[in-house]
JSON list of C-alpha atoms in Angstrom, two decimals:
[
{"chain": "A", "resi": 1, "resn": "GLY", "atom": "CA", "xyz": [22.82, 8.28, -113.53]},
{"chain": "A", "resi": 2, "resn": "ALA", "atom": "CA", "xyz": [19.89, 9.11, -111.25]},
{"chain": "A", "resi": 3, "resn": "VAL", "atom": "CA", "xyz": [18.80, 12.89, -110.60]},
{"chain": "A", "resi": 4, "resn": "VAL", "atom": "CA", "xyz": [18.21, 14.39, -108.03]},
{"chain": "A", "resi": 5, "resn": "SER", "atom": "CA", "xyz": [16.63, 17.98, -107.49]},
{"chain": "A", "resi": 6, "resn": "GLN", "atom": "CA", "xyz": [16.31, 20.33, -104.48]},
{"chain": "A", "resi": 7, "resn": "HIS", "atom": "CA", "xyz": [14.93, 23.70, -104.19]},
{"chain": "A", "resi": 8, "resn": "PRO", "atom": "CA", "xyz": [15.23, 26.31, -103.34]},
{"chain": "A", "resi": 9, "resn": "SER", "atom": "CA", "xyz": [19.57, 26.55, -102.61]},
{"chain": "A", "resi": 10, "resn": "ARG", "atom": "CA", "xyz": [19.17, 28.80, -100.16]},
{"chain": "A", "resi": 11, "resn": "VAL", "atom": "CA", "xyz": [16.05, 30.59, -98.12]},
{"chain": "A", "resi": 12, "resn": "ILE", "atom": "CA", "xyz": [15.96, 34.10, -95.69]},
{"chain": "A", "resi": 13, "resn": "CYS", "atom": "CA", "xyz": [13.23, 34.12, -94.38]},
{"chain": "A", "resi": 14, "resn": "LYS", "atom": "CA", "xyz": [11.68, 35.89, -91.07]},
{"chain": "A", "resi": 15, "resn": "SER", "atom": "CA", "xyz": [11.41, 34.24, -87.52]},
{"chain": "A", "resi": 16, "resn": "GLY", "atom": "CA", "xyz": [7.29, 32.92, -87.38]},
{"chain": "A", "resi": 17, "resn": "THR", "atom": "CA", "xyz": [7.81, 32.12, -91.51]},
{"chain": "A", "resi": 18, "resn": "SER", "atom": "CA", "xyz": [7.13, 28.12, -92.23]},
{"chain": "A", "resi": 19, "resn": "VAL", "atom": "CA", "xyz": [8.86, 27.14, -95.17]},
{"chain": "A", "resi": 20, "resn": "LYS", "atom": "CA", "xyz": [8.62, 24.28, -97.77]},
{"chain": "A", "resi": 21, "resn": "ILE", "atom": "CA", "xyz": [11.50, 22.72, -99.79]},
{"chain": "A", "resi": 22, "resn": "GLU", "atom": "CA", "xyz": [11.58, 19.97, -102.76]},
{"chain": "A", "resi": 23, "resn": "CYS", "atom": "CA", "xyz": [12.48, 17.07, -103.56]},
{"chain": "A", "resi": 24, "resn": "ARG", "atom": "CA", "xyz": [12.52, 15.95, -106.98]},
{"chain": "A", "resi": 25, "resn": "SER", "atom": "CA", "xyz": [13.72, 12.93, -108.53]},
{"chain": "A", "resi": 26, "resn": "LEU", "atom": "CA", "xyz": [13.95, 13.85, -112.48]},
{"chain": "A", "resi": 27, "resn": "ASP", "atom": "CA", "xyz": [14.22, 10.74, -114.37]},
{"chain": "A", "resi": 28, "resn": "PHE", "atom": "CA", "xyz": [13.43, 8.15, -111.56]},
{"chain": "A", "resi": 29, "resn": "GLN", "atom": "CA", "xyz": [10.96, 7.19, -109.43]},
{"chain": "A", "resi": 30, "resn": "ALA", "atom": "CA", "xyz": [11.11, 6.64, -105.41]},
{"chain": "A", "resi": 31, "resn": "THR", "atom": "CA", "xyz": [9.14, 5.08, -103.40]},
{"chain": "A", "resi": 32, "resn": "THR", "atom": "CA", "xyz": [11.57, 6.74, -99.92]},
{"chain": "A", "resi": 33, "resn": "MET", "atom": "CA", "xyz": [13.15, 9.59, -99.69]},
{"chain": "A", "resi": 34, "resn": "PHE", "atom": "CA", "xyz": [14.55, 10.62, -97.41]},
{"chain": "A", "resi": 35, "resn": "TRP", "atom": "CA", "xyz": [15.69, 14.12, -95.62]},
{"chain": "A", "resi": 36, "resn": "TYR", "atom": "CA", "xyz": [18.82, 14.92, -93.37]},
{"chain": "A", "resi": 37, "resn": "ARG", "atom": "CA", "xyz": [19.99, 17.75, -91.52]},
{"chain": "A", "resi": 38, "resn": "GLN", "atom": "CA", "xyz": [23.94, 18.74, -91.32]},
{"chain": "A", "resi": 39, "resn": "PHE", "atom": "CA", "xyz": [24.73, 21.78, -88.59]},
{"chain": "A", "resi": 40, "resn": "PRO", "atom": "CA", "xyz": [28.00, 23.88, -89.79]},
{"chain": "A", "resi": 41, "resn": "LYS", "atom": "CA", "xyz": [31.21, 21.35, -89.29]},
{"chain": "A", "resi": 42, "resn": "LYS", "atom": "CA", "xyz": [29.05, 18.59, -88.67]},
{"chain": "A", "resi": 43, "resn": "SER", "atom": "CA", "xyz": [27.89, 14.83, -90.30]},
{"chain": "A", "resi": 44, "resn": "LEU", "atom": "CA", "xyz": [24.90, 14.99, -92.01]},
{"chain": "A", "resi": 45, "resn": "MET", "atom": "CA", "xyz": [22.12, 13.39, -89.67]},
{"chain": "A", "resi": 46, "resn": "LEU", "atom": "CA", "xyz": [18.91, 12.00, -91.01]},
{"chain": "A", "resi": 47, "resn": "MET", "atom": "CA", "xyz": [15.46, 13.47, -90.10]},
{"chain": "A", "resi": 48, "resn": "ALA", "atom": "CA", "xyz": [13.17, 11.26, -91.32]},
{"chain": "A", "resi": 49, "resn": "THR", "atom": "CA", "xyz": [12.78, 8.68, -93.71]},
{"chain": "A", "resi": 50, "resn": "SER", "atom": "CA", "xyz": [9.40, 10.07, -96.38]},
{"chain": "A", "resi": 51, "resn": "ASN", "atom": "CA", "xyz": [7.32, 6.84, -97.93]},
{"chain": "A", "resi": 52, "resn": "GLU", "atom": "CA", "xyz": [4.58, 7.50, -100.43]},
{"chain": "A", "resi": 53, "resn": "GLY", "atom": "CA", "xyz": [2.01, 7.49, -99.83]},
{"chain": "A", "resi": 54, "resn": "SER", "atom": "CA", "xyz": [1.25, 7.07, -96.20]},
{"chain": "A", "resi": 55, "resn": "LYS", "atom": "CA", "xyz": [2.99, 8.51, -93.22]},
{"chain": "A", "resi": 56, "resn": "ALA", "atom": "CA", "xyz": [6.69, 9.66, -92.47]},
{"chain": "A", "resi": 57, "resn": "THR", "atom": "CA", "xyz": [8.89, 7.93, -90.34]},
{"chain": "A", "resi": 58, "resn": "TYR", "atom": "CA", "xyz": [10.75, 10.85, -88.14]},
{"chain": "A", "resi": 59, "resn": "GLU", "atom": "CA", "xyz": [14.04, 10.12, -86.09]},
{"chain": "A", "resi": 60, "resn": "GLN", "atom": "CA", "xyz": [14.08, 10.23, -82.30]},
{"chain": "A", "resi": 61, "resn": "GLY", "atom": "CA", "xyz": [13.97, 13.96, -81.29]},
{"chain": "A", "resi": 62, "resn": "VAL", "atom": "CA", "xyz": [12.46, 14.98, -84.40]},
{"chain": "A", "resi": 63, "resn": "GLU", "atom": "CA", "xyz": [9.24, 16.67, -84.41]},
{"chain": "A", "resi": 64, "resn": "LYS", "atom": "CA", "xyz": [6.33, 16.21, -86.93]},
{"chain": "A", "resi": 65, "resn": "ASP", "atom": "CA", "xyz": [4.17, 18.77, -86.46]},
{"chain": "A", "resi": 66, "resn": "LYS", "atom": "CA", "xyz": [8.21, 21.19, -86.38]},
{"chain": "A", "resi": 67, "resn": "PHE", "atom": "CA", "xyz": [8.64, 19.75, -89.65]},
{"chain": "A", "resi": 68, "resn": "LEU", "atom": "CA", "xyz": [6.38, 18.61, -92.27]},
{"chain": "A", "resi": 69, "resn": "ILE", "atom": "CA", "xyz": [6.44, 15.61, -94.68]},
{"chain": "A", "resi": 70, "resn": "ASN", "atom": "CA", "xyz": [4.50, 14.97, -98.05]},
{"chain": "A", "resi": 71, "resn": "HIS", "atom": "CA", "xyz": [5.81, 12.37, -100.29]},
{"chain": "A", "resi": 72, "resn": "ALA", "atom": "CA", "xyz": [2.37, 12.31, -103.14]},
{"chain": "A", "resi": 73, "resn": "SER", "atom": "CA", "xyz": [4.03, 11.08, -106.22]},
{"chain": "A", "resi": 74, "resn": "LEU", "atom": "CA", "xyz": [6.64, 8.99, -106.74]},
{"chain": "A", "resi": 75, "resn": "THR", "atom": "CA", "xyz": [8.92, 11.62, -107.40]},
{"chain": "A", "resi": 76, "resn": "LEU", "atom": "CA", "xyz": [8.43, 14.23, -105.44]},
{"chain": "A", "resi": 77, "resn": "SER", "atom": "CA", "xyz": [8.60, 14.61, -101.59]},
{"chain": "A", "resi": 78, "resn": "THR", "atom": "CA", "xyz": [8.37, 18.37, -99.76]},
{"chain": "A", "resi": 79, "resn": "LEU", "atom": "CA", "xyz": [9.45, 19.22, -96.55]},
{"chain": "A", "resi": 80, "resn": "THR", "atom": "CA", "xyz": [8.20, 22.22, -94.43]},
{"chain": "A", "resi": 81, "resn": "VAL", "atom": "CA", "xyz": [9.44, 23.65, -91.45]},
{"chain": "A", "resi": 82, "resn": "THR", "atom": "CA", "xyz": [6.33, 25.61, -89.77]},
{"chain": "A", "resi": 83, "resn": "SER", "atom": "CA", "xyz": [6.99, 29.06, -87.59]},
{"chain": "A", "resi": 84, "resn": "ALA", "atom": "CA", "xyz": [10.69, 28.69, -88.10]},
{"chain": "A", "resi": 85, "resn": "HIS", "atom": "CA", "xyz": [13.41, 29.79, -85.18]},
{"chain": "A", "resi": 86, "resn": "PRO", "atom": "CA", "xyz": [16.29, 30.67, -86.02]},
{"chain": "A", "resi": 87, "resn": "GLU", "atom": "CA", "xyz": [17.83, 27.44, -84.90]},
{"chain": "A", "resi": 88, "resn": "ASP", "atom": "CA", "xyz": [16.17, 25.44, -87.19]},
{"chain": "A", "resi": 89, "resn": "SER", "atom": "CA", "xyz": [18.47, 27.46, -89.54]},
{"chain": "A", "resi": 90, "resn": "SER", "atom": "CA", "xyz": [21.31, 24.54, -91.34]},
{"chain": "A", "resi": 91, "resn": "PHE", "atom": "CA", "xyz": [21.52, 22.73, -94.72]},
{"chain": "A", "resi": 92, "resn": "TYR", "atom": "CA", "xyz": [18.87, 20.56, -95.18]},
{"chain": "A", "resi": 93, "resn": "ILE", "atom": "CA", "xyz": [19.18, 17.34, -97.53]},
{"chain": "A", "resi": 94, "resn": "CYS", "atom": "CA", "xyz": [16.65, 15.36, -99.18]},
{"chain": "A", "resi": 95, "resn": "SER", "atom": "CA", "xyz": [18.09, 11.53, -101.23]},
{"chain": "A", "resi": 96, "resn": "ALA", "atom": "CA", "xyz": [16.54, 9.27, -103.94]},
{"chain": "A", "resi": 97, "resn": "ALA", "atom": "CA", "xyz": [17.44, 6.02, -105.03]},
{"chain": "A", "resi": 98, "resn": "PRO", "atom": "CA", "xyz": [15.69, 4.22, -107.91]},
{"chain": "A", "resi": 99, "resn": "GLY", "atom": "CA", "xyz": [13.29, 2.06, -106.57]},
{"chain": "A", "resi": 100, "resn": "GLY", "atom": "CA", "xyz": [14.63, 3.11, -103.39]},
{"chain": "A", "resi": 101, "resn": "GLY", "atom": "CA", "xyz": [17.17, 0.80, -103.07]},
{"chain": "A", "resi": 102, "resn": "VAL", "atom": "CA", "xyz": [16.19, -2.19, -103.29]},
{"chain": "A", "resi": 103, "resn": "ARG", "atom": "CA", "xyz": [16.88, -2.68, -107.03]},
{"chain": "A", "resi": 104, "resn": "GLY", "atom": "CA", "xyz": [20.16, -3.84, -107.41]},
{"chain": "A", "resi": 105, "resn": "ASN", "atom": "CA", "xyz": [22.48, -2.45, -105.02]},
{"chain": "A", "resi": 106, "resn": "GLN", "atom": "CA", "xyz": [21.33, 1.10, -106.53]},
{"chain": "A", "resi": 107, "resn": "PRO", "atom": "CA", "xyz": [22.94, 3.34, -104.44]},
{"chain": "A", "resi": 108, "resn": "GLN", "atom": "CA", "xyz": [21.76, 6.76, -102.55]},
{"chain": "A", "resi": 109, "resn": "HIS", "atom": "CA", "xyz": [21.78, 10.07, -104.57]},
{"chain": "A", "resi": 110, "resn": "PHE", "atom": "CA", "xyz": [21.43, 13.32, -102.80]},
{"chain": "A", "resi": 111, "resn": "GLY", "atom": "CA", "xyz": [20.29, 16.57, -103.97]},
{"chain": "A", "resi": 112, "resn": "ASP", "atom": "CA", "xyz": [22.12, 19.99, -103.78]},
{"chain": "A", "resi": 113, "resn": "GLY", "atom": "CA", "xyz": [20.36, 20.52, -100.28]},
{"chain": "A", "resi": 114, "resn": "THR", "atom": "CA", "xyz": [18.75, 24.75, -99.26]},
{"chain": "A", "resi": 115, "resn": "ARG", "atom": "CA", "xyz": [20.61, 26.67, -97.35]},
{"chain": "A", "resi": 116, "resn": "LEU", "atom": "CA", "xyz": [17.75, 28.49, -94.51]},
{"chain": "A", "resi": 117, "resn": "SER", "atom": "CA", "xyz": [18.92, 31.14, -92.13]},
{"chain": "A", "resi": 118, "resn": "ILE", "atom": "CA", "xyz": [16.72, 32.07, -90.36]},
{"chain": "A", "resi": 119, "resn": "LEU", "atom": "CA", "xyz": [16.35, 35.86, -89.01]},
{"chain": "B", "resi": 1, "resn": "ASP", "atom": "CA", "xyz": [25.09, -1.44, -90.16]},
{"chain": "B", "resi": 2, "resn": "ALA", "atom": "CA", "xyz": [28.93, -2.20, -89.21]},
{"chain": "B", "resi": 3, "resn": "LYS", "atom": "CA", "xyz": [30.56, 0.71, -88.14]},
{"chain": "B", "resi": 4, "resn": "THR", "atom": "CA", "xyz": [33.32, 2.15, -90.39]},
{"chain": "B", "resi": 5, "resn": "THR", "atom": "CA", "xyz": [36.81, 4.03, -89.64]},
{"chain": "B", "resi": 6, "resn": "GLN", "atom": "CA", "xyz": [38.66, 6.41, -91.29]},
{"chain": "B", "resi": 7, "resn": "PRO", "atom": "CA", "xyz": [40.92, 8.93, -90.67]},
{"chain": "B", "resi": 8, "resn": "PRO", "atom": "CA", "xyz": [40.45, 12.90, -90.29]},
{"chain": "B", "resi": 9, "resn": "SER", "atom": "CA", "xyz": [41.71, 14.72, -92.72]},
{"chain": "B", "resi": 10, "resn": "MET", "atom": "CA", "xyz": [44.81, 14.38, -95.18]},
{"chain": "B", "resi": 11, "resn": "ASP", "atom": "CA", "xyz": [46.68, 15.66, -97.38]},
{"chain": "B", "resi": 12, "resn": "CYS", "atom": "CA", "xyz": [47.95, 15.09, -101.19]},
{"chain": "B", "resi": 13, "resn": "ALA", "atom": "CA", "xyz": [49.44, 16.69, -103.85]},
{"chain": "B", "resi": 14, "resn": "GLU", "atom": "CA", "xyz": [47.73, 18.53, -107.47]},
{"chain": "B", "resi": 15, "resn": "GLY", "atom": "CA", "xyz": [48.30, 14.79, -109.78]},
{"chain": "B", "resi": 16, "resn": "ARG", "atom": "CA", "xyz": [48.84, 12.44, -107.88]},
{"chain": "B", "resi": 17, "resn": "ALA", "atom": "CA", "xyz": [46.74, 10.12, -106.77]},
{"chain": "B", "resi": 18, "resn": "ALA", "atom": "CA", "xyz": [44.92, 9.78, -103.12]},
{"chain": "B", "resi": 19, "resn": "ASN", "atom": "CA", "xyz": [44.55, 7.18, -101.34]},
{"chain": "B", "resi": 20, "resn": "LEU", "atom": "CA", "xyz": [41.44, 6.54, -98.79]},
{"chain": "B", "resi": 21, "resn": "PRO", "atom": "CA", "xyz": [42.05, 4.89, -96.12]},
{"chain": "B", "resi": 22, "resn": "CYS", "atom": "CA", "xyz": [38.90, 2.70, -94.39]},
{"chain": "B", "resi": 23, "resn": "ASN", "atom": "CA", "xyz": [38.10, -0.19, -91.79]},
{"chain": "B", "resi": 24, "resn": "HIS", "atom": "CA", "xyz": [35.04, -1.98, -91.69]},
{"chain": "B", "resi": 25, "resn": "SER", "atom": "CA", "xyz": [36.44, -4.70, -89.47]},
{"chain": "B", "resi": 26, "resn": "THR", "atom": "CA", "xyz": [32.48, -5.64, -88.47]},
{"chain": "B", "resi": 27, "resn": "ILE", "atom": "CA", "xyz": [31.76, -5.92, -91.81]},
{"chain": "B", "resi": 28, "resn": "SER", "atom": "CA", "xyz": [29.15, -9.27, -92.58]},
{"chain": "B", "resi": 29, "resn": "GLY", "atom": "CA", "xyz": [29.11, -11.21, -95.37]},
{"chain": "B", "resi": 30, "resn": "ASN", "atom": "CA", "xyz": [25.86, -8.99, -97.67]},
{"chain": "B", "resi": 31, "resn": "GLU", "atom": "CA", "xyz": [26.91, -5.66, -96.42]},
{"chain": "B", "resi": 32, "resn": "TYR", "atom": "CA", "xyz": [28.20, -3.61, -99.93]},
{"chain": "B", "resi": 33, "resn": "VAL", "atom": "CA", "xyz": [31.05, -0.68, -99.44]},
{"chain": "B", "resi": 34, "resn": "TYR", "atom": "CA", "xyz": [30.16, 2.92, -100.51]},
{"chain": "B", "resi": 35, "resn": "TRP", "atom": "CA", "xyz": [32.31, 5.76, -101.15]},
{"chain": "B", "resi": 36, "resn": "TYR", "atom": "CA", "xyz": [31.02, 9.19, -101.46]},
{"chain": "B", "resi": 37, "resn": "ARG", "atom": "CA", "xyz": [31.84, 12.89, -100.48]},
{"chain": "B", "resi": 38, "resn": "GLN", "atom": "CA", "xyz": [31.05, 16.24, -99.86]},
{"chain": "B", "resi": 39, "resn": "ILE", "atom": "CA", "xyz": [32.05, 19.73, -101.50]},
{"chain": "B", "resi": 40, "resn": "HIS", "atom": "CA", "xyz": [31.51, 22.53, -99.09]},
{"chain": "B", "resi": 41, "resn": "SER", "atom": "CA", "xyz": [28.46, 23.62, -99.03]},
{"chain": "B", "resi": 42, "resn": "GLN", "atom": "CA", "xyz": [27.05, 21.01, -101.91]},
{"chain": "B", "resi": 43, "resn": "GLY", "atom": "CA", "xyz": [25.33, 17.47, -100.38]},
{"chain": "B", "resi": 44, "resn": "PRO", "atom": "CA", "xyz": [26.89, 14.12, -100.89]},
{"chain": "B", "resi": 45, "resn": "GLN", "atom": "CA", "xyz": [28.18, 13.52, -104.26]},
{"chain": "B", "resi": 46, "resn": "TYR", "atom": "CA", "xyz": [28.44, 9.17, -105.04]},
{"chain": "B", "resi": 47, "resn": "ILE", "atom": "CA", "xyz": [31.10, 8.23, -105.67]},
{"chain": "B", "resi": 48, "resn": "ILE", "atom": "CA", "xyz": [31.40, 4.11, -105.80]},
{"chain": "B", "resi": 49, "resn": "HIS", "atom": "CA", "xyz": [30.84, 1.18, -103.85]},
{"chain": "B", "resi": 50, "resn": "GLY", "atom": "CA", "xyz": [31.67, -2.29, -103.97]},
{"chain": "B", "resi": 51, "resn": "LEU", "atom": "CA", "xyz": [31.02, -6.11, -102.13]},
{"chain": "B", "resi": 52, "resn": "LYS", "atom": "CA", "xyz": [34.18, -7.51, -102.38]},
{"chain": "B", "resi": 53, "resn": "ASN", "atom": "CA", "xyz": [35.85, -7.28, -106.14]},
{"chain": "B", "resi": 54, "resn": "ASN", "atom": "CA", "xyz": [37.99, -4.28, -106.38]},
{"chain": "B", "resi": 55, "resn": "GLU", "atom": "CA", "xyz": [35.60, -1.39, -109.01]},
{"chain": "B", "resi": 56, "resn": "THR", "atom": "CA", "xyz": [36.53, 1.37, -110.57]},
{"chain": "B", "resi": 57, "resn": "ASN", "atom": "CA", "xyz": [34.16, 3.70, -112.61]},
{"chain": "B", "resi": 58, "resn": "GLU", "atom": "CA", "xyz": [35.28, 7.80, -114.80]},
{"chain": "B", "resi": 59, "resn": "MET", "atom": "CA", "xyz": [35.25, 8.92, -111.09]},
{"chain": "B", "resi": 60, "resn": "ALA", "atom": "CA", "xyz": [37.79, 6.64, -108.59]},
{"chain": "B", "resi": 61, "resn": "SER", "atom": "CA", "xyz": [39.07, 3.46, -108.59]},
{"chain": "B", "resi": 62, "resn": "LEU", "atom": "CA", "xyz": [37.52, 1.01, -105.31]},
{"chain": "B", "resi": 63, "resn": "ILE", "atom": "CA", "xyz": [40.10, -1.32, -103.84]},
{"chain": "B", "resi": 64, "resn": "ILE", "atom": "CA", "xyz": [38.58, -4.05, -101.09]},
{"chain": "B", "resi": 65, "resn": "THR", "atom": "CA", "xyz": [41.44, -6.03, -98.74]},
{"chain": "B", "resi": 66, "resn": "GLU", "atom": "CA", "xyz": [40.53, -10.58, -99.66]},
{"chain": "B", "resi": 67, "resn": "ASP", "atom": "CA", "xyz": [38.77, -10.01, -95.49]},
{"chain": "B", "resi": 68, "resn": "ARG", "atom": "CA", "xyz": [36.83, -7.65, -96.83]},
{"chain": "B", "resi": 69, "resn": "LYS", "atom": "CA", "xyz": [37.85, -5.70, -93.66]},
{"chain": "B", "resi": 70, "resn": "SER", "atom": "CA", "xyz": [39.30, -2.35, -95.05]},
{"chain": "B", "resi": 71, "resn": "SER", "atom": "CA", "xyz": [38.76, -0.91, -98.18]},
{"chain": "B", "resi": 72, "resn": "THR", "atom": "CA", "xyz": [41.07, 2.44, -99.90]},
{"chain": "B", "resi": 73, "resn": "LEU", "atom": "CA", "xyz": [39.12, 4.66, -102.71]},
{"chain": "B", "resi": 74, "resn": "ILE", "atom": "CA", "xyz": [41.95, 6.38, -105.11]},
{"chain": "B", "resi": 75, "resn": "LEU", "atom": "CA", "xyz": [41.83, 9.29, -107.18]},
{"chain": "B", "resi": 76, "resn": "PRO", "atom": "CA", "xyz": [44.25, 8.31, -109.55]},
{"chain": "B", "resi": 77, "resn": "HIS", "atom": "CA", "xyz": [45.01, 12.21, -110.50]},
{"chain": "B", "resi": 78, "resn": "ALA", "atom": "CA", "xyz": [44.11, 14.35, -107.71]},
{"chain": "B", "resi": 79, "resn": "THR", "atom": "CA", "xyz": [42.54, 17.95, -109.52]},
{"chain": "B", "resi": 80, "resn": "LEU", "atom": "CA", "xyz": [41.90, 20.99, -107.29]},
{"chain": "B", "resi": 81, "resn": "ARG", "atom": "CA", "xyz": [38.60, 20.74, -106.76]},
{"chain": "B", "resi": 82, "resn": "ASP", "atom": "CA", "xyz": [38.82, 16.86, -105.50]},
{"chain": "B", "resi": 83, "resn": "THR", "atom": "CA", "xyz": [38.96, 18.61, -102.27]},
{"chain": "B", "resi": 84, "resn": "ALA", "atom": "CA", "xyz": [36.20, 17.59, -100.16]},
{"chain": "B", "resi": 85, "resn": "VAL", "atom": "CA", "xyz": [35.27, 15.13, -97.10]},
{"chain": "B", "resi": 86, "resn": "TYR", "atom": "CA", "xyz": [34.95, 11.35, -97.87]},
{"chain": "B", "resi": 87, "resn": "TYR", "atom": "CA", "xyz": [32.37, 8.97, -96.31]},
{"chain": "B", "resi": 88, "resn": "CYS", "atom": "CA", "xyz": [33.37, 5.36, -96.24]},
{"chain": "B", "resi": 89, "resn": "ILE", "atom": "CA", "xyz": [29.71, 3.69, -95.16]},
{"chain": "B", "resi": 90, "resn": "VAL", "atom": "CA", "xyz": [28.45, 0.39, -95.66]},
{"chain": "B", "resi": 91, "resn": "ARG", "atom": "CA", "xyz": [25.60, -0.77, -95.44]},
{"chain": "B", "resi": 92, "resn": "VAL", "atom": "CA", "xyz": [22.94, -4.23, -96.38]},
{"chain": "B", "resi": 93, "resn": "GLY", "atom": "CA", "xyz": [23.04, -3.68, -100.34]},
{"chain": "B", "resi": 94, "resn": "GLY", "atom": "CA", "xyz": [20.53, -2.84, -102.14]},
{"chain": "B", "resi": 95, "resn": "SER", "atom": "CA", "xyz": [18.07, -1.92, -99.16]},
{"chain": "B", "resi": 96, "resn": "GLN", "atom": "CA", "xyz": [15.23, 1.55, -98.49]},
{"chain": "B", "resi": 97, "resn": "GLY", "atom": "CA", "xyz": [17.50, 2.22, -95.02]},
{"chain": "B", "resi": 98, "resn": "ASN", "atom": "CA", "xyz": [18.96, 5.46, -94.94]},
{"chain": "B", "resi": 99, "resn": "LEU", "atom": "CA", "xyz": [22.94, 6.31, -94.59]},
{"chain": "B", "resi": 100, "resn": "ILE", "atom": "CA", "xyz": [24.55, 7.47, -91.82]},
{"chain": "B", "resi": 101, "resn": "PHE", "atom": "CA", "xyz": [27.27, 8.73, -91.74]},
{"chain": "B", "resi": 102, "resn": "GLY", "atom": "CA", "xyz": [30.21, 9.54, -89.73]},
{"chain": "B", "resi": 103, "resn": "LYS", "atom": "CA", "xyz": [33.18, 12.22, -90.29]},
{"chain": "B", "resi": 104, "resn": "GLY", "atom": "CA", "xyz": [34.76, 11.04, -93.27]},
{"chain": "B", "resi": 105, "resn": "THR", "atom": "CA", "xyz": [37.66, 12.55, -94.72]},
{"chain": "B", "resi": 106, "resn": "LYS", "atom": "CA", "xyz": [38.97, 15.46, -94.71]},
{"chain": "B", "resi": 107, "resn": "LEU", "atom": "CA", "xyz": [40.59, 15.29, -98.41]},
{"chain": "B", "resi": 108, "resn": "SER", "atom": "CA", "xyz": [42.76, 18.51, -98.70]},
{"chain": "B", "resi": 109, "resn": "VAL", "atom": "CA", "xyz": [44.47, 18.81, -102.67]},
{"chain": "B", "resi": 110, "resn": "LYS", "atom": "CA", "xyz": [47.82, 20.85, -102.31]},
{"chain": "B", "resi": 111, "resn": "PRO", "atom": "CA", "xyz": [48.85, 23.01, -106.17]}
]
């Protein structure tokens, strides 16, 4: 089945550091990938839609200059949390579907998430 | 995408079938029912999806009522590793849109 790999799985760093998270589709191409954030005991909330070869689309309230998204190839999207602060500590998860979900009814598949802790 | 309603929590004895209900009374004709689960500190895992016919795979069965206003996810022989939050999501099949997660059902499988 479709596999989405996310790296790293856990990051602990000092306030002010920038952190890059990678999301790869291992056995399919994805023109669209999604980035979610999840706070403790809460459900997943969409942050942005990553589009291959074009600018990402951000949800209301998500700062595009804070959360930089690059989708340079059909198998890789990156999320960079710039100048991270303790309030950015969260569980970040990406998802993708073969063909962007257009082909048939391919479901979205998720990475295992990245636990980000800012000290 | 249509809204879904799920019970916040359920318990199930190990080895028994777990039946997780979902109401989606405003579902439209081109919307599919998707089920995911999230085990603590992991990304959501796809389980199964369907339009109107019942579906079965190696993980579970999906029973959709004839009027499509509700569905039930069945885990035939629940194990302790099935303890997770289960999400029922309705969306237009084949769309490129993101999934909207509700609060889901916290299933606790007990020995």
